Amino acid sequence: GENVEQHPSTLSVQEGDSAVIKCTYSDSASNYFPWYKQELGKRPQLIIDIRSNVGEKKDQRIAVTLNKTAKHFSLHITETQPEDSAVYFCAASMGNAGNMLTFGGGTRLMVKP
Amino acid sequence: SAVISQKPSRDICQRGTSLTIQCQVDSQVTMMFWYRQQPGQSLTLIATANQGSEATYESGFVIDKFPISRPNLTFSTLTVSNMSPEDSSIYLCSVLLPTDIQYFGAGTRLSVL
């Protein structure tokens, strides 16, 4: 089955700096890669996703890049703000209805004001 | 998107008892899932709730311990049976939309004494 590794497990940055979280996956058949943000005591919420037919996707301060050959994808947050502090999870699936997500271990991001 | 109602939001139970968690979604969905999230950990898939047939369980989870019902396309229940303190965790339901996006319920925080 799919295995997703996520690094780092914790990340501390100063407000205004950039943050990068990296994930690798094992199954080359995976083609859908979402990122979830989970604030303390809240549900995981989708913040951005990418499919295997594109290499990069951007939404305001958040971007995701995908390298299919190397089987890794990354989340980039620019101009970080204290409200970005949360746990971030990457995931991978083979897409199509019926294929479940395999989650990475999570990254606790702390943005210091 | 999807609006998911999960209840109870939290409960404190005695060991040896059972708790049933309900998940209601505001539209018909083919796929519903149940996850467990232990404190400070990632999300682990328990099972896929199949409408009209038995749930599909992941390795390490069995029907006798986590029976699941899925009577229709908008509702599912997860029962945690014969609970022990090791079952203390957050349990989340999720739904999969045709776009491959998964939305999560708010979770049930379970403490077993």
Coordinates of N, CA, C and O in Angstrom, one line a residue, chain A residues 13-54:
Chain A
V13 N 9.0 29.3 12.8 CA 9.5 30.4 11.9 C 9.1 31.7 12.5 O 8.1 31.8 13.3
Q14 N 9.7 32.8 12.1 CA 9.4 34.1 12.5 C 8.3 34.6 11.6 O 8.3 34.3 10.4
E15 N 7.4 35.4 12.1 CA 6.3 36.0 11.3 C 7.0 36.7 10.1 O 7.9 37.5 10.3
G16 N 6.4 36.5 9.0 CA 6.9 37.1 7.7 C 7.9 36.2 7.0 O 8.1 36.5 5.8
D17 N 8.4 35.2 7.6 CA 9.3 34.3 6.9 C 8.5 33.3 6.1 O 7.3 33.2 6.3
S18 N 9.2 32.5 5.3 CA 8.5 31.4 4.6 C 8.7 30.1 5.3 O 9.6 29.9 6.1
A19 N 7.8 29.2 5.1 CA 7.8 27.9 5.7 C 7.6 26.8 4.5 O 6.8 27.0 3.6
V20 N 8.4 25.8 4.6 CA 8.3 24.7 3.6 C 8.2 23.4 4.3 O 9.0 23.0 5.2
I21 N 7.2 22.6 3.9 CA 7.0 21.2 4.4 C 7.0 20.3 3.3 O 6.5 20.5 2.2
K22 N 7.8 19.2 3.5 CA 8.0 18.2 2.4 C 7.4 16.9 2.7 O 7.4 16.4 3.8
C23 N 6.9 16.2 1.6 CA 6.4 14.9 1.7 C 6.9 14.0 0.6 O 7.0 14.5 -0.5
T24 N 7.1 12.7 0.9 CA 7.4 11.8 -0.2 C 6.4 10.7 -0.1 O 5.8 10.4 1.0
Y25 N 6.1 10.1 -1.3 CA 5.1 9.0 -1.3 C 5.8 7.8 -2.0 O 6.8 7.9 -2.7
S26 N 5.2 6.6 -1.9 CA 5.8 5.4 -2.4 C 5.2 4.8 -3.6 O 5.9 4.2 -4.4
D27 N 3.9 5.1 -3.8 CA 3.1 4.4 -4.9 C 3.1 5.4 -6.1 O 2.4 6.4 -6.0
S28 N 3.7 5.0 -7.2 CA 3.8 5.8 -8.4 C 2.4 6.0 -9.0 O 2.2 6.8 -9.8
A29 N 1.4 5.2 -8.6 CA 0.1 5.3 -9.1 C -0.7 6.4 -8.5 O -1.8 6.8 -8.9
S30 N -0.2 6.9 -7.3 CA -0.9 8.1 -6.7 C -0.9 9.3 -7.6 O 0.1 9.6 -8.3
N31 N -2.1 9.9 -7.6 CA -2.2 11.1 -8.6 C -2.9 12.3 -8.0 O -3.2 13.2 -8.7
Y32 N -3.3 12.2 -6.7 CA -4.0 13.3 -6.1 C -3.3 13.6 -4.7 O -3.2 12.6 -3.9
F33 N -3.0 14.8 -4.4 CA -2.2 15.2 -3.3 C -2.7 16.4 -2.6 O -2.4 17.5 -2.9
P34 N -3.6 16.2 -1.6 CA -4.1 17.3 -0.8 C -3.3 17.7 0.4 O -2.5 16.8 0.9
W35 N -3.4 18.9 0.9 CA -2.8 19.4 2.1 C -4.0 19.8 3.0 O -4.8 20.6 2.6
Y36 N -3.9 19.4 4.3 CA -4.9 19.8 5.3 C -4.3 20.6 6.4 O -3.1 20.3 6.8
K37 N -5.0 21.5 6.9 CA -4.6 22.3 8.1 C -5.5 22.0 9.2 O -6.7 22.0 9.1
Q38 N -4.9 21.6 10.4 CA -5.7 21.3 11.5 C -5.3 22.2 12.7 O -4.2 22.0 13.3
E39 N -6.2 23.1 13.1 CA -6.0 23.9 14.2 C -6.4 23.1 15.5 O -7.2 22.2 15.4
L40 N -5.9 23.6 16.6 CA -6.1 22.8 17.8 C -7.5 22.6 18.2 O -8.3 23.6 18.2
G41 N -7.9 21.4 18.3 CA -9.3 21.0 18.6 C -10.3 21.2 17.5 O -11.5 21.0 17.7
K42 N -9.8 21.4 16.3 CA -10.7 21.5 15.1 C -10.5 20.4 14.1 O -9.6 19.6 14.2
R43 N -11.4 20.4 13.2 CA -11.3 19.3 12.1 C -10.2 19.7 11.1 O -9.9 20.9 10.9
P44 N -9.7 18.7 10.4 CA -8.7 19.0 9.3 C -9.5 19.7 8.2 O -10.6 19.3 7.9
Q45 N -8.9 20.7 7.7 CA -9.5 21.5 6.6 C -8.6 21.5 5.4 O -7.4 21.9 5.5
L46 N -9.1 21.2 4.2 CA -8.3 21.3 3.0 C -7.9 22.7 2.7 O -8.7 23.6 2.7
I47 N -6.6 22.9 2.4 CA -6.1 24.2 2.1 C -5.7 24.4 0.7 O -5.8 25.4 0.0
I48 N -5.2 23.3 0.1 CA -4.8 23.3 -1.3 C -4.6 21.8 -1.7 O -4.3 21.0 -0.9
D49 N -4.7 21.6 -3.0 CA -4.4 20.2 -3.5 C -3.8 20.3 -4.9 O -3.9 21.4 -5.5
I50 N -3.2 19.2 -5.3 CA -2.6 19.2 -6.6 C -2.8 17.8 -7.2 O -2.8 16.8 -6.5
R51 N -3.0 17.8 -8.5 CA -3.1 16.5 -9.2 C -1.8 16.3 -10.1 O -1.1 17.2 -10.4
S52 N -1.6 15.1 -10.5 CA -0.4 14.7 -11.0 C -0.1 15.3 -12.4 O 1.0 15.1 -13.0
N53 N -1.1 15.9 -13.0 CA -0.9 16.4 -14.3 C -0.4 17.9 -14.3 O -0.2 18.5 -15.4
V54 N -0.1 18.4 -13.1 CA 0.5 19.7 -13.0 C 1.7 19.7 -12.0 O 1.7 18.8 -11.2

